[in-house]
CSV table of C-alpha atoms in Angstrom, one decimal:
chain,number,residue,atom,x,y,z
A,1,UNK,CA,-60.0,20.8,34.5
A,2,UNK,CA,-58.9,21.8,30.8
A,3,UNK,CA,-62.5,22.9,29.7
A,4,UNK,CA,-62.8,25.2,32.7
A,5,UNK,CA,-59.3,26.7,31.8
A,6,UNK,CA,-60.1,27.0,28.1
A,7,UNK,CA,-63.2,29.3,28.8
A,8,UNK,CA,-60.9,31.9,30.8
A,9,UNK,CA,-58.6,31.1,27.8
A,10,UNK,CA,-61.2,32.6,25.7
A,11,UNK,CA,-61.6,35.9,27.5
A,12,UNK,CA,-57.5,36.2,27.6
A,13,UNK,CA,-57.6,35.6,24.1
A,14,UNK,CA,-59.8,38.3,23.1
A,15,UNK,CA,-57.1,40.8,24.6
A,16,UNK,CA,-54.3,39.3,23.1
A,17,UNK,CA,-55.4,38.3,19.7
A,18,UNK,CA,-54.8,41.2,17.6
A,19,UNK,CA,-51.0,41.0,18.4
A,20,UNK,CA,-48.4,39.6,15.9
A,21,UNK,CA,-48.2,36.9,14.9
A,22,UNK,CA,-51.1,35.8,15.0
A,23,UNK,CA,-53.1,39.1,13.5
A,24,UNK,CA,-57.3,37.9,13.6
A,25,UNK,CA,-60.3,40.1,14.6
A,26,UNK,CA,-62.0,38.0,17.2
A,27,UNK,CA,-65.4,39.7,16.9
A,28,UNK,CA,-65.7,37.9,13.5
A,29,UNK,CA,-65.4,34.6,15.5
A,30,UNK,CA,-67.8,34.6,18.4
A,31,UNK,CA,-69.0,30.9,18.3
A,32,UNK,CA,-65.5,29.0,18.2
A,33,UNK,CA,-65.2,25.5,18.6
A,34,UNK,CA,-63.2,24.5,21.9
A,35,UNK,CA,-61.4,20.9,21.9
A,36,UNK,CA,-60.4,19.3,25.1
A,37,UNK,CA,-58.5,16.2,23.8
A,38,UNK,CA,-55.9,14.4,25.8
A,39,UNK,CA,-54.2,11.0,24.1
A,40,UNK,CA,-52.1,8.7,26.8
A,41,UNK,CA,-50.3,5.5,26.6
A,42,UNK,CA,-53.1,4.4,29.1
A,43,UNK,CA,-55.0,1.3,28.7
A,44,UNK,CA,-58.3,3.0,28.8
A,45,UNK,CA,-61.4,4.8,26.9
A,46,UNK,CA,-59.9,8.2,26.0
A,47,UNK,CA,-62.3,10.9,25.6
A,48,UNK,CA,-62.8,14.1,23.2
A,49,UNK,CA,-65.2,17.1,24.2
A,50,UNK,CA,-66.2,19.4,21.7
A,51,UNK,CA,-68.1,22.7,22.9
A,52,UNK,CA,-68.6,26.1,21.6
A,53,UNK,CA,-67.0,29.1,22.8
A,54,UNK,CA,-68.9,31.4,25.0
A,55,UNK,CA,-68.4,35.2,25.9
A,56,UNK,CA,-68.2,35.4,29.6
A,57,UNK,CA,-68.1,32.4,32.4
A,58,UNK,CA,-71.3,32.9,33.7
A,59,UNK,CA,-73.2,31.2,30.2
A,60,UNK,CA,-73.3,27.6,29.6
A,61,UNK,CA,-71.0,26.2,26.6
A,62,UNK,CA,-73.4,24.5,24.1
A,63,UNK,CA,-71.8,21.1,23.1
A,64,UNK,CA,-70.7,20.2,19.4
A,65,UNK,CA,-72.7,17.5,18.8
A,66,UNK,CA,-72.8,15.0,16.0
A,67,UNK,CA,-69.1,15.4,14.9
A,68,UNK,CA,-67.0,13.0,13.0
A,69,UNK,CA,-64.0,12.4,15.6
A,70,UNK,CA,-61.0,10.1,14.0
A,71,UNK,CA,-57.2,9.6,15.4
A,72,UNK,CA,-54.9,8.6,12.8
A,73,UNK,CA,-51.6,7.1,13.6
A,74,UNK,CA,-48.3,7.4,11.3
A,75,UNK,CA,-49.4,4.2,9.6
A,76,UNK,CA,-52.8,6.0,8.6
A,77,UNK,CA,-54.6,3.7,11.1
A,78,UNK,CA,-57.8,5.4,12.1
A,79,UNK,CA,-59.7,5.1,15.2
A,80,UNK,CA,-63.3,6.5,15.2
A,81,UNK,CA,-64.5,7.7,18.2
A,82,UNK,CA,-68.1,6.9,19.3
A,83,UNK,CA,-70.1,9.7,20.7
A,84,UNK,CA,-71.2,8.1,24.0
A,85,UNK,CA,-73.1,11.8,25.2
A,86,UNK,CA,-73.7,15.1,23.5
A,87,UNK,CA,-70.3,16.4,23.0
A,88,UNK,CA,-68.2,13.6,24.1
A,89,UNK,CA,-66.7,11.3,21.9
A,90,UNK,CA,-64.8,8.1,23.2
A,91,UNK,CA,-62.0,5.6,21.7
A,92,UNK,CA,-62.5,2.0,22.0
A,93,UNK,CA,-59.8,0.4,24.6
A,94,UNK,CA,-59.8,-2.6,22.8
A,95,UNK,CA,-58.9,-1.4,19.3
A,96,UNK,CA,-57.5,1.6,20.3
A,97,UNK,CA,-54.0,2.0,22.3
A,98,UNK,CA,-51.3,4.9,22.0
A,99,UNK,CA,-48.0,3.6,21.9
A,100,UNK,CA,-44.6,5.5,23.2
A,101,UNK,CA,-43.0,6.6,20.4
A,102,UNK,CA,-46.4,6.7,17.7
A,103,UNK,CA,-47.3,9.8,16.2
A,104,UNK,CA,-51.1,10.6,15.9
A,105,UNK,CA,-53.2,13.4,14.6
A,106,UNK,CA,-57.1,14.5,15.6
A,107,UNK,CA,-59.5,15.3,12.6
A,108,UNK,CA,-62.7,17.0,13.6
A,109,UNK,CA,-65.6,17.4,10.6
A,110,UNK,CA,-68.8,18.9,12.5
A,111,UNK,CA,-72.3,18.7,11.5
A,112,UNK,CA,-71.9,22.0,9.8
A,113,UNK,CA,-69.3,20.8,7.5
A,114,UNK,CA,-66.3,22.5,8.8
A,115,UNK,CA,-63.0,20.1,8.9
A,116,UNK,CA,-60.3,20.8,11.9
A,117,UNK,CA,-57.0,18.8,12.1
A,118,UNK,CA,-54.3,19.0,14.2
A,119,UNK,CA,-50.5,18.9,14.0
A,120,UNK,CA,-48.8,15.4,14.6
A,121,UNK,CA,-48.1,14.8,17.7
A,122,UNK,CA,-45.7,12.1,19.1
A,123,UNK,CA,-46.0,10.0,22.3
A,124,UNK,CA,-42.6,10.5,24.3
A,125,UNK,CA,-41.1,8.6,26.6
A,126,UNK,CA,-42.2,8.0,30.1
A,127,UNK,CA,-40.7,10.1,33.0
A,128,UNK,CA,-41.1,8.5,36.3
A,129,UNK,CA,-42.7,9.5,39.9
A,130,UNK,CA,-40.7,8.2,43.0
A,131,UNK,CA,-42.8,9.7,45.7
A,132,UNK,CA,-46.0,11.7,46.4
A,133,UNK,CA,-46.0,13.1,49.8
A,134,UNK,CA,-47.5,16.3,51.8
A,135,UNK,CA,-46.4,19.1,54.0
A,136,UNK,CA,-47.7,21.6,56.1
A,137,UNK,CA,-48.3,24.9,54.1
A,138,UNK,CA,-50.4,28.2,53.7
A,139,UNK,CA,-51.6,29.8,51.0
A,140,UNK,CA,-54.1,32.9,50.8
A,141,UNK,CA,-57.5,32.5,49.1
A,142,UNK,CA,-58.7,33.7,45.9
A,143,UNK,CA,-59.4,37.4,47.0
A,144,UNK,CA,-56.2,37.7,49.0
A,145,UNK,CA,-58.4,38.4,52.4
A,146,UNK,CA,-57.6,35.2,54.3
A,147,UNK,CA,-54.6,33.2,54.9
A,148,UNK,CA,-55.7,29.3,54.7
A,149,UNK,CA,-54.0,26.6,56.4
A,150,UNK,CA,-53.4,23.0,55.1
A,151,UNK,CA,-51.0,20.8,53.3
A,152,UNK,CA,-49.1,21.1,49.8
A,153,UNK,CA,-49.3,18.2,48.0
A,154,UNK,CA,-45.6,17.1,46.5
A,155,UNK,CA,-44.0,15.2,44.1
A,156,UNK,CA,-40.3,14.0,43.6
A,157,UNK,CA,-39.4,12.4,40.2
A,158,UNK,CA,-37.4,12.6,37.1
A,159,UNK,CA,-37.6,12.9,33.5
A,160,UNK,CA,-34.9,12.2,30.6
A,161,UNK,CA,-32.6,15.3,30.0
A,162,UNK,CA,-34.3,18.1,28.5
A,163,UNK,CA,-37.9,16.6,28.9
A,164,UNK,CA,-41.2,18.3,29.8
A,165,UNK,CA,-43.7,17.5,32.2
A,166,UNK,CA,-47.2,18.2,33.3
A,167,UNK,CA,-49.5,17.4,36.2
A,168,UNK,CA,-53.0,16.2,36.7
A,169,UNK,CA,-54.8,15.1,39.6
A,170,UNK,CA,-57.9,13.6,40.9
A,171,UNK,CA,-59.1,14.0,43.9
A,172,UNK,CA,-61.3,11.8,46.3
A,173,UNK,CA,-62.4,12.2,49.7
A,174,UNK,CA,-64.9,10.7,52.3
A,175,UNK,CA,-67.1,13.0,54.5
A,176,UNK,CA,-69.5,12.4,56.9
A,177,UNK,CA,-72.7,14.8,57.8
A,178,UNK,CA,-73.0,15.7,61.3
A,179,UNK,CA,-76.6,15.1,61.9
A,180,UNK,CA,-78.0,12.2,60.5
A,181,UNK,CA,-81.6,11.0,60.5
A,182,UNK,CA,-82.0,9.3,64.0
A,183,UNK,CA,-86.2,8.9,64.6
A,184,UNK,CA,-89.2,9.1,62.3
A,185,UNK,CA,-92.9,9.1,63.1
A,186,UNK,CA,-94.4,5.6,62.4
A,187,UNK,CA,-98.3,6.1,61.5
A,188,UNK,CA,-98.8,2.6,61.8
A,189,UNK,CA,-98.0,2.6,65.4
A,190,UNK,CA,-99.1,6.0,66.1
A,191,UNK,CA,-95.7,7.0,67.8
A,192,UNK,CA,-92.7,8.0,67.1
A,193,UNK,CA,-89.3,5.5,66.5
A,194,UNK,CA,-85.5,5.3,66.5
A,195,UNK,CA,-84.2,4.3,63.3
A,196,UNK,CA,-80.6,2.9,62.2
A,197,UNK,CA,-78.9,5.8,61.0
A,198,UNK,CA,-78.6,6.1,56.9
A,199,UNK,CA,-76.8,8.1,54.2
A,200,UNK,CA,-74.2,9.3,56.9
A,201,UNK,CA,-71.1,8.7,54.9
A,202,UNK,CA,-70.5,9.3,51.2
A,203,UNK,CA,-67.8,10.4,48.8
A,204,UNK,CA,-66.8,13.5,47.0
A,205,UNK,CA,-64.8,14.1,43.6
A,206,UNK,CA,-62.7,16.7,42.1
A,207,UNK,CA,-61.0,16.8,39.0
A,208,UNK,CA,-57.7,19.3,38.6
A,209,UNK,CA,-58.4,23.0,37.3
A,210,UNK,CA,-54.8,24.1,37.4
A,211,UNK,CA,-51.9,24.2,34.6
A,212,UNK,CA,-49.0,22.6,36.4
A,213,UNK,CA,-45.9,22.2,34.7
A,214,UNK,CA,-42.2,21.6,34.7
A,215,UNK,CA,-39.5,22.1,32.2
A,216,UNK,CA,-35.9,20.3,32.7
A,217,UNK,CA,-34.3,22.1,30.3
A,218,UNK,CA,-32.5,24.6,32.3
A,219,UNK,CA,-31.5,22.1,35.2
A,220,UNK,CA,-28.2,20.2,35.6
A,221,UNK,CA,-30.2,17.2,36.3
A,222,UNK,CA,-33.2,15.2,35.4
A,223,UNK,CA,-34.4,14.8,38.9
A,224,UNK,CA,-36.9,17.0,40.6
A,225,UNK,CA,-38.1,17.1,44.3
A,226,UNK,CA,-40.9,18.4,46.5
A,227,UNK,CA,-42.7,20.1,43.4
A,228,UNK,CA,-46.0,21.4,44.5
A,229,UNK,CA,-48.9,20.1,42.8
A,230,UNK,CA,-51.8,21.6,44.6
A,231,UNK,CA,-52.6,23.0,48.0
A,232,UNK,CA,-55.6,21.3,50.0
A,233,UNK,CA,-57.1,23.5,53.2
A,234,UNK,CA,-58.2,22.0,56.0
A,235,UNK,CA,-60.4,24.4,57.5
A,236,UNK,CA,-62.7,25.7,54.9
A,237,UNK,CA,-63.5,22.4,53.0
A,238,UNK,CA,-64.4,18.8,54.3
A,239,UNK,CA,-61.4,17.1,52.2
A,240,UNK,CA,-59.5,16.2,55.1
A,241,UNK,CA,-62.6,16.1,57.3
A,242,UNK,CA,-62.2,12.2,57.3
A,243,UNK,CA,-60.0,10.5,54.4
A,244,UNK,CA,-58.9,11.8,51.5
A,245,UNK,CA,-56.7,10.7,48.8
A,246,UNK,CA,-55.3,12.4,45.4
A,247,UNK,CA,-54.2,10.5,42.3
A,248,UNK,CA,-51.4,12.5,40.7
A,249,UNK,CA,-50.8,11.7,37.0
A,250,UNK,CA,-47.7,12.9,35.6
A,251,UNK,CA,-47.5,13.2,31.8
A,252,UNK,CA,-44.3,13.3,29.4
A,253,UNK,CA,-45.3,16.4,26.9
A,254,UNK,CA,-43.6,18.0,23.7
A,255,UNK,CA,-41.8,21.3,24.2
A,256,UNK,CA,-44.6,22.9,21.9
A,257,UNK,CA,-47.0,21.7,24.2
A,258,UNK,CA,-45.3,22.8,27.3
A,259,UNK,CA,-44.9,26.3,25.7
A,260,UNK,CA,-48.5,26.6,25.1
A,261,UNK,CA,-49.2,25.5,28.5
A,262,UNK,CA,-46.9,27.9,29.7
A,263,UNK,CA,-48.5,30.9,27.9
A,264,UNK,CA,-51.6,29.9,29.0
A,265,UNK,CA,-51.0,30.0,32.4
A,266,UNK,CA,-49.4,33.1,32.2
A,267,UNK,CA,-52.0,34.7,30.6
A,268,UNK,CA,-54.8,33.3,32.8
A,269,UNK,CA,-52.7,34.5,36.1
A,270,UNK,CA,-51.3,38.0,35.5
A,271,UNK,CA,-53.7,39.4,33.2
A,272,UNK,CA,-54.8,42.1,35.5
A,273,UNK,CA,-55.0,45.6,33.4
A,274,UNK,CA,-57.1,44.5,29.8
A,275,UNK,CA,-54.8,46.8,28.3
A,276,UNK,CA,-51.4,45.3,29.6
A,277,UNK,CA,-49.3,44.5,27.0
A,278,UNK,CA,-49.1,40.7,26.4
A,279,UNK,CA,-45.3,39.1,24.6
A,280,UNK,CA,-47.3,36.7,22.8
A,281,UNK,CA,-50.3,35.5,20.9
A,282,UNK,CA,-51.5,31.9,22.3
A,283,UNK,CA,-52.2,29.5,19.2
A,284,UNK,CA,-53.1,25.9,19.6
A,285,UNK,CA,-52.0,23.0,17.3
A,286,UNK,CA,-55.6,22.6,15.9
A,287,UNK,CA,-56.6,24.6,12.6
A,288,UNK,CA,-59.9,25.0,10.4
A,289,UNK,CA,-58.4,23.0,7.1
A,290,UNK,CA,-60.4,25.4,4.8
A,291,UNK,CA,-60.4,28.8,7.3
A,292,UNK,CA,-56.8,28.5,8.9
A,293,UNK,CA,-57.2,31.9,10.2
A,294,UNK,CA,-60.2,30.9,12.5
A,295,UNK,CA,-59.1,30.5,16.0
A,296,UNK,CA,-59.9,27.0,17.5
A,297,UNK,CA,-59.4,27.1,21.3
A,298,UNK,CA,-57.7,24.0,22.4
A,299,UNK,CA,-54.9,21.8,22.4
A,300,UNK,CA,-54.7,18.0,21.2
A,301,UNK,CA,-52.5,16.6,24.0
A,302,UNK,CA,-50.8,13.7,24.1
A,303,UNK,CA,-48.5,12.4,26.7
A,304,UNK,CA,-47.1,8.9,28.0
A,305,UNK,CA,-48.5,8.6,31.7
A,306,UNK,CA,-47.4,7.5,35.1
A,307,UNK,CA,-49.4,7.8,38.2
A,308,UNK,CA,-49.2,7.6,42.2
A,309,UNK,CA,-52.2,7.8,44.7
A,310,UNK,CA,-51.6,8.8,48.3
A,311,UNK,CA,-54.0,8.7,51.1
A,312,UNK,CA,-54.3,11.4,54.3
A,313,UNK,CA,-56.1,10.8,57.4
A,314,UNK,CA,-58.0,12.9,59.7
A,315,UNK,CA,-55.6,11.9,62.4
A,316,UNK,CA,-52.7,12.8,60.5
A,317,UNK,CA,-53.9,16.4,59.9
A,318,UNK,CA,-54.7,16.5,63.5
A,319,UNK,CA,-51.4,15.2,64.5
A,320,UNK,CA,-49.9,18.6,62.5
A,321,UNK,CA,-51.8,20.5,64.8
A,322,UNK,CA,-54.0,22.1,61.4
A,323,UNK,CA,-57.2,23.4,62.2
A,324,UNK,CA,-60.0,20.8,60.8
A,325,UNK,CA,-63.6,22.0,59.3
A,326,UNK,CA,-65.8,21.0,62.1
A,327,UNK,CA,-69.3,21.2,59.8
A,328,UNK,CA,-69.5,22.1,56.0
A,329,UNK,CA,-73.0,24.1,54.8
A,330,UNK,CA,-73.1,25.7,58.1
A,331,UNK,CA,-75.0,23.1,59.7
A,332,UNK,CA,-76.5,23.3,62.9
A,333,UNK,CA,-79.5,21.8,64.7
A,334,UNK,CA,-82.8,24.0,65.0
A,335,UNK,CA,-85.0,23.3,68.1
A,336,UNK,CA,-88.5,23.2,67.7
A,337,UNK,CA,-91.1,22.9,70.8
A,338,UNK,CA,-95.0,22.0,71.0
A,339,UNK,CA,-95.7,24.9,72.9
A,340,UNK,CA,-99.3,25.7,71.8
A,341,UNK,CA,-98.4,28.6,70.1
A,342,UNK,CA,-96.5,27.9,66.9
A,343,UNK,CA,-97.2,24.4,67.2
A,344,UNK,CA,-99.8,22.1,69.1
A,345,UNK,CA,-97.8,19.0,69.0
A,346,UNK,CA,-94.3,17.4,67.9
A,347,UNK,CA,-96.4,15.4,65.0
A,348,UNK,CA,-97.5,19.1,63.7
A,349,UNK,CA,-93.6,20.3,63.8
A,350,UNK,CA,-93.0,17.1,62.1
A,351,UNK,CA,-95.5,17.3,59.2
A,352,UNK,CA,-95.0,21.1,58.5
A,353,UNK,CA,-91.4,21.3,58.2
A,354,UNK,CA,-90.0,17.6,57.7
A,355,UNK,CA,-92.6,15.9,55.3
A,356,UNK,CA,-92.5,18.7,53.4
A,357,UNK,CA,-88.7,18.5,53.2
A,358,UNK,CA,-87.7,21.9,54.8
A,359,UNK,CA,-85.9,19.9,57.3
A,360,UNK,CA,-84.8,16.4,58.5
A,361,UNK,CA,-85.5,15.0,62.1
A,362,UNK,CA,-82.7,14.3,63.8
A,363,UNK,CA,-83.5,13.4,66.9
A,364,UNK,CA,-86.5,14.2,69.7
A,365,UNK,CA,-86.6,16.6,72.7
A,366,UNK,CA,-88.2,15.1,75.5
A,367,UNK,CA,-89.8,16.2,78.7
A,368,UNK,CA,-87.5,16.4,81.7
A,369,UNK,CA,-89.5,13.9,83.8
A,370,UNK,CA,-90.5,11.2,81.4
A,371,UNK,CA,-89.8,10.1,78.0
A,372,UNK,CA,-92.5,12.2,76.3
A,373,UNK,CA,-91.6,14.0,73.1
A,374,UNK,CA,-92.2,17.5,73.1
A,375,UNK,CA,-90.0,19.1,70.8
A,376,UNK,CA,-88.2,18.0,67.7
A,377,UNK,CA,-84.4,18.6,66.7
A,378,UNK,CA,-84.2,19.1,63.2
A,379,UNK,CA,-81.2,19.6,60.5
A,380,UNK,CA,-81.6,20.6,57.0
A,381,UNK,CA,-81.5,17.9,54.4
A,382,UNK,CA,-78.0,18.6,53.4
A,383,UNK,CA,-76.7,18.3,56.8
A,384,UNK,CA,-78.3,15.0,57.3
A,385,UNK,CA,-78.3,13.2,54.1
A,386,UNK,CA,-74.7,12.8,52.2
A,387,UNK,CA,-76.1,11.8,48.9
A,388,UNK,CA,-77.5,15.2,48.4
A,389,UNK,CA,-73.7,16.7,47.9
A,390,UNK,CA,-71.4,13.1,47.4
A,391,UNK,CA,-72.0,9.5,46.5
A,392,UNK,CA,-73.0,7.0,48.8
A,393,UNK,CA,-71.0,4.2,46.4
A,394,UNK,CA,-67.3,3.7,47.4
A,395,UNK,CA,-64.8,3.9,44.8
A,396,UNK,CA,-63.5,0.9,43.3
A,397,UNK,CA,-59.8,2.0,44.0
A,398,UNK,CA,-60.7,3.2,48.0
A,399,UNK,CA,-58.9,2.0,50.5
A,400,UNK,CA,-59.5,2.2,54.2
């Protein structure tokens, strides 16, 4: 989620970096370090992602490999992260566990010899999630040309007085392909035979890419009700087509981190005119030790975390009378007949279209007065094999 946002941030940053109090010529820094680092009190391996900036979103960022990445606590205990894949650095959950009240800093030494250091960050007390629920909603698409129907995912919770929170979420959903393979040609028998459908049901996953934050500073109460975390459309995606799950993570963050995310959110949502005035410049909490004026894209994030997972079934969406997507990817069945013109036999159709990978065999077309196969019903592979767009391994946490 954060990596996607930070590349948008780079474009915004180019427009506002000349404003006080962060006066720097972005043209001198076309290849900036991008840091995505979140440390929580969860018992898991935490990851730091390092890459280089890109001038536009169409380009693939280069990873920053071979760096020395260290997390240091208030007692100068160090956790040296392991690079598990290029640009991805990980803690060892058996050796490192952040605790509430602890203060942590991130240091990075790149393979080019540049050293970067974050401000110390204290892990604040946890907040609470009382409930996660959903409600019928509608929302305009990105182009604001179509109104979409679906559900809002909402959170009820609380914080300590004057607290700040941020929400992340992971979506997982089960889906089915509409036209699985039901037949194949058995060359040993020289005949067609029905087969048990395979790769019919799979799962997909999506990680949040939105900035969702809240400040309790201006509230008389530390209670929160019906906070929208995200919108899930029902007709233009297959998320709600069978069974959907969302894991909502609520982080207790500092005022400084809240202000960073709030400025980033406003900039990426409301920039509009590139010559429009921005009242602030966005600066994270990481700097180059030897060149403090060098922009570093990112924020070393810490937060105590609470999570809550819910499931939504297709029948619940149907009960709300919401439209449900029929087939994703524009799936349909195409009929091919052995008419002696384009194809002389069903086997010729099979070898020309199925064996080459253009189609998968859904079923056969039979003669009206017999069981003779005279043609084939074919579907594009993406419509008959769920592993082409999803994972056939059920997630460990999944419940049906």
